[in-house]
mmCIF file of C-alpha atoms and ligand atoms in Angstrom:
data_model
loop_
_atom_site.group_PDB
_atom_site.id
_atom_site.type_symbol
_atom_site.label_atom_id
_atom_site.label_comp_id
_atom_site.label_asym_id
_atom_site.label_seq_id
_atom_site.Cartn_x
_atom_site.Cartn_y
_atom_site.Cartn_z
ATOM 1 C CA MET A 1 72.072 39.748 118.810
ATOM 2 C CA GLU A 2 75.186 39.853 121.704
ATOM 3 C CA ARG A 3 75.427 36.132 121.535
ATOM 4 C CA TYR A 4 76.418 35.313 118.267
ATOM 5 C CA GLU A 5 78.756 38.549 117.201
ATOM 6 C CA GLU A 6 81.197 35.802 118.401
ATOM 7 C CA GLN A 7 80.007 33.850 114.736
ATOM 8 C CA LEU A 8 79.254 36.857 113.187
ATOM 9 C CA LEU A 9 83.179 38.191 114.099
ATOM 10 C CA GLU A 10 84.426 34.652 113.312
ATOM 11 C CA GLN A 11 82.756 34.767 109.442
ATOM 12 C CA TRP A 12 83.395 38.025 108.888
ATOM 13 C CA GLN A 13 86.850 37.997 109.061
ATOM 14 C CA ALA A 14 87.392 34.103 107.769
ATOM 15 C CA ASP A 15 89.581 34.085 105.056
ATOM 16 C CA GLY A 16 88.759 32.770 101.463
ATOM 17 C CA PRO A 17 85.635 31.265 100.121
ATOM 18 C CA GLN A 18 84.804 30.860 104.361
ATOM 19 C CA ARG A 19 84.725 34.741 104.303
ATOM 20 C CA LYS A 20 80.902 36.595 104.468
ATOM 21 C CA GLY A 21 79.886 39.471 103.235
ATOM 22 C CA TYR A 22 77.498 41.837 105.298
ATOM 23 C CA ARG A 23 74.835 40.518 103.038
ATOM 24 C CA GLN A 24 75.257 37.185 103.738
ATOM 25 C CA LEU A 25 75.808 37.379 107.314
ATOM 26 C CA ALA A 26 71.950 39.476 107.482
ATOM 27 C CA GLU A 27 71.143 36.057 105.678
ATOM 28 C CA TRP A 28 72.870 33.938 108.364
ATOM 29 C CA PHE A 29 71.439 36.132 111.015
ATOM 30 C CA ASN A 30 67.998 36.502 109.773
ATOM 31 C CA THR A 31 67.931 32.512 109.089
ATOM 32 C CA LEU A 32 69.126 32.128 112.705
ATOM 33 C CA MET A 33 66.153 33.621 114.250
ATOM 34 C CA LEU A 34 63.508 32.137 111.972
ATOM 35 C CA ARG A 35 65.323 28.603 112.793
ATOM 36 C CA ARG A 36 64.613 29.168 116.566
ATOM 37 C CA GLU A 37 61.055 30.840 116.222
ATOM 38 C CA MET A 38 60.483 27.678 114.095
ATOM 39 C CA ASP A 39 61.889 25.067 116.560
ATOM 40 C CA ARG A 40 60.079 26.903 119.693
ATOM 41 C CA ALA A 41 56.511 26.720 117.502
ATOM 42 C CA GLY A 42 57.933 22.356 117.530
ATOM 43 C CA LEU A 43 57.916 23.054 113.107
ATOM 44 C CA SER A 44 60.900 20.579 111.581
ATOM 45 C CA THR A 45 64.137 23.089 111.157
ATOM 46 C CA LEU A 46 65.848 19.586 109.578
ATOM 47 C CA GLY A 47 67.821 19.992 106.130
ATOM 48 C CA ASP A 48 67.478 23.563 105.107
ATOM 49 C CA GLU A 49 64.244 23.829 106.274
ATOM 50 C CA ALA A 50 64.414 27.464 107.501
ATOM 51 C CA GLU A 51 67.219 28.490 104.913
ATOM 52 C CA SER A 52 64.463 27.561 102.572
ATOM 53 C CA LYS A 53 61.797 29.487 104.356
ATOM 54 C CA TYR A 54 63.663 32.365 104.069
ATOM 55 C CA GLU A 55 64.248 32.694 101.240
ATOM 56 C CA ARG A 56 60.825 32.364 100.393
ATOM 57 C CA LEU A 57 59.743 34.777 103.231
ATOM 58 C CA ARG A 58 62.053 37.544 100.475
ATOM 59 C CA SER A 59 61.120 36.658 97.363
ATOM 60 C CA ASP A 60 58.648 37.472 95.341
ATOM 61 C CA GLU A 61 55.647 39.533 97.685
ATOM 62 C CA ALA A 62 52.442 36.275 96.554
ATOM 63 C CA VAL A 63 55.101 33.571 97.948
ATOM 64 C CA ALA A 64 55.893 35.535 100.649
ATOM 65 C CA GLU A 65 52.631 36.254 102.336
ATOM 66 C CA GLU A 66 51.457 32.403 101.506
ATOM 67 C CA VAL A 67 54.839 31.372 103.252
ATOM 68 C CA ALA A 68 54.397 33.899 106.312
ATOM 69 C CA SER A 69 50.796 32.714 106.659
ATOM 70 C CA GLU A 70 51.798 29.262 106.745
ATOM 71 C CA LEU A 71 54.778 30.469 109.586
ATOM 72 C CA ALA A 72 52.018 32.236 111.456
ATOM 73 C CA ASN A 73 49.705 29.185 111.188
ATOM 74 C CA ALA A 74 51.601 27.466 113.011
ATOM 75 C CA GLY A 75 52.216 29.498 115.274
ATOM 76 C CA VAL A 76 55.633 31.249 114.827
ATOM 77 C CA PRO A 77 55.191 35.334 115.550
ATOM 78 C CA ILE A 78 56.098 35.923 111.967
ATOM 79 C CA GLU A 79 55.596 39.088 112.004
ATOM 80 C CA ARG A 80 57.061 40.327 114.839
ATOM 81 C CA LEU A 81 60.135 37.847 113.446
ATOM 82 C CA ARG A 82 59.682 39.914 110.049
ATOM 83 C CA SER A 83 60.579 43.369 111.655
ATOM 84 C CA ASP A 84 63.550 41.722 113.539
ATOM 85 C CA PHE A 85 65.471 41.144 110.213
ATOM 86 C CA VAL A 86 68.293 43.272 110.321
ATOM 87 C CA SER A 87 69.449 44.366 106.401
ATOM 88 C CA TYR A 88 73.483 44.478 105.964
ATOM 89 C CA GLY A 89 73.528 47.855 106.569
ATOM 90 C CA VAL A 90 72.827 46.764 110.064
ATOM 91 C CA ILE A 91 75.305 43.970 109.819
ATOM 92 C CA ARG A 92 77.990 46.358 108.669
ATOM 93 C CA THR A 93 77.234 49.262 111.655
ATOM 94 C CA HIS A 94 77.400 46.646 113.949
ATOM 95 C CA LEU A 95 80.276 45.140 113.345
ATOM 96 C CA LYS A 96 81.568 48.653 113.214
ATOM 97 C CA GLU A 97 80.496 50.397 115.898
ATOM 98 C CA CYS A 98 80.132 47.953 118.457
ATOM 99 C CA LEU A 99 83.007 45.368 116.957
ATOM 100 C CA SER A 100 85.883 47.865 116.565
ATOM 101 C CA ALA A 101 87.755 47.288 119.447
ATOM 102 C CA ASP A 102 88.324 43.895 118.112
ATOM 103 C CA VAL A 103 88.517 44.295 114.846
ATOM 104 C CA ASP A 104 91.016 45.314 112.776
ATOM 105 C CA LEU A 105 90.147 47.431 110.986
ATOM 106 C CA SER A 106 93.838 49.135 109.147
ATOM 107 C CA SER A 107 94.004 51.106 106.149
ATOM 108 C CA GLY A 108 93.822 48.388 103.355
ATOM 109 C CA ASP A 109 89.911 47.732 104.764
ATOM 110 C CA TRP A 110 87.595 50.572 102.931
ATOM 111 C CA GLU A 111 88.947 48.751 99.602
ATOM 112 C CA ARG A 112 86.899 45.447 100.298
ATOM 113 C CA ASP A 113 84.017 47.033 101.731
ATOM 114 C CA ALA A 114 83.747 49.697 99.249
ATOM 115 C CA ILE A 115 83.660 46.759 96.137
ATOM 116 C CA GLU A 116 81.186 45.522 99.018
ATOM 117 C CA ILE A 117 78.624 47.866 99.702
ATOM 118 C CA SER A 118 78.521 48.663 95.944
ATOM 119 C CA THR A 119 77.809 44.972 94.627
ATOM 120 C CA ASP A 120 75.311 44.465 97.441
ATOM 121 C CA HIS A 121 72.900 47.757 96.049
ATOM 122 C CA ALA A 122 74.056 46.718 92.660
ATOM 123 C CA THR A 123 72.492 42.960 93.601
ATOM 124 C CA THR A 124 69.098 44.737 95.680
ATOM 125 C CA LYS A 125 68.461 47.213 92.343
ATOM 126 C CA ILE A 126 68.622 44.434 89.892
ATOM 127 C CA GLU A 127 66.658 42.205 91.979
ATOM 128 C CA ALA A 128 63.903 44.593 92.033
ATOM 129 C CA ALA A 129 64.133 45.302 88.714
ATOM 130 C CA VAL A 130 63.941 41.502 87.864
ATOM 131 C CA ARG A 131 60.860 41.438 90.341
ATOM 132 C CA SER A 132 59.204 44.125 88.553
ATOM 133 C CA LEU A 133 59.813 41.873 85.353
ATOM 134 C CA ARG A 134 58.867 38.928 86.366
ATOM 135 C CA ASN A 135 55.793 40.662 88.189
ATOM 136 C CA LYS A 136 54.664 42.139 84.158
ATOM 137 C CA GLY A 137 54.825 38.929 82.813
ATOM 138 C CA ARG A 138 58.500 40.119 80.325
ATOM 139 C CA LEU A 139 60.582 37.422 82.208
ATOM 140 C CA SER A 140 59.519 33.870 82.831
ATOM 141 C CA ALA A 141 61.137 30.915 85.109
ATOM 142 C CA GLY A 142 60.314 27.917 86.196
ATOM 143 C CA GLY A 143 61.141 28.979 90.019
ATOM 144 C CA ASP A 144 62.608 31.353 91.887
ATOM 145 C CA VAL A 145 65.230 33.888 90.853
ATOM 146 C CA SER A 146 68.311 34.614 92.722
ATOM 147 C CA VAL A 147 70.287 37.655 90.874
ATOM 148 C CA SER A 148 74.426 37.157 92.045
ATOM 149 C CA VAL A 149 76.781 40.266 90.659
ATOM 150 C CA THR A 150 80.389 40.283 90.455
ATOM 151 C CA ALA A 151 82.314 42.612 89.250
ATOM 152 C CA GLU A 152 85.446 41.895 86.602
ATOM 153 C CA LEU A 153 88.612 43.191 86.134
ATOM 154 C CA GLU A 154 90.085 42.861 83.301
ATOM 155 C CA CYS A 155 94.130 43.491 82.041
ATOM 156 C CA GLU A 156 93.832 45.552 78.953
ATOM 157 C CA ASN A 157 97.224 43.763 77.533
ATOM 158 C CA CYS A 158 96.414 40.554 77.614
ATOM 159 C CA HIS A 159 93.070 40.431 78.318
ATOM 160 C CA ALA A 160 92.976 37.698 81.381
ATOM 161 C CA ARG A 161 89.716 39.176 83.053
ATOM 162 C CA VAL A 162 89.055 37.607 87.185
ATOM 163 C CA PRO A 163 86.279 38.753 89.142
ATOM 164 C CA VAL A 164 87.391 41.164 91.576
ATOM 165 C CA ASP A 165 87.780 39.398 94.886
ATOM 166 C CA ARG A 166 89.807 36.589 93.746
ATOM 167 C CA ALA A 167 92.131 39.000 92.145
ATOM 168 C CA ILE A 168 91.897 41.191 95.294
ATOM 169 C CA ARG A 169 92.971 37.672 97.131
ATOM 170 C CA ARG A 170 95.926 36.206 95.713
ATOM 171 C CA GLU A 171 96.788 40.156 94.296
ATOM 172 C CA TYR A 172 97.081 39.804 91.189
ATOM 173 C CA VAL A 173 95.491 40.519 87.793
ATOM 174 C CA CYS A 174 97.928 38.158 85.697
ATOM 175 C CA ARG A 175 101.179 37.947 85.253
ATOM 176 C CA CYS A 176 101.481 39.225 81.612
ATOM 177 C CA ASP A 177 103.850 41.153 82.730
ATOM 178 C CA ASP A 178 106.502 38.018 84.422
HETATM 179 ZN ZN1 LIG B 1 97.699 41.287 81.526
#
């Protein structure tokens, strides 16, 4: 992972919408590994080819197996690759433990962390529930379904609602007391 540490760190510490969370960093890193193996096997990685393959590897089991055998047939060591894929927990631990010397984890950062970790957990749980409902035929969609979880904050005085990350970024929920 060492070669990519700088890029991981850069994206992790970026400001505003450029900032990637652990989950997005894990996706970025895993897609990078997949692209490298696809390149080695001589497959096209133009456009979003690797991204879309990675997404499908992470979707329904049937879809994932289809993509996996397609890649295996093309010479991509897919089983090894899949066991090398990292979770957001690995990225989090890695950034904290291995890079702590370079990272400013001063007071205040645990709050963003707590929000991100619980949002990731919620997303994972909902994804599993949605997958199960789809398998049981109780939820239908024309394509792959992705889940996004956003916690919102609301001022009980003026009822302004804002996503928690935006509120933290701009440092206010509302200004109804101005
Ligand atoms: Zn208000």
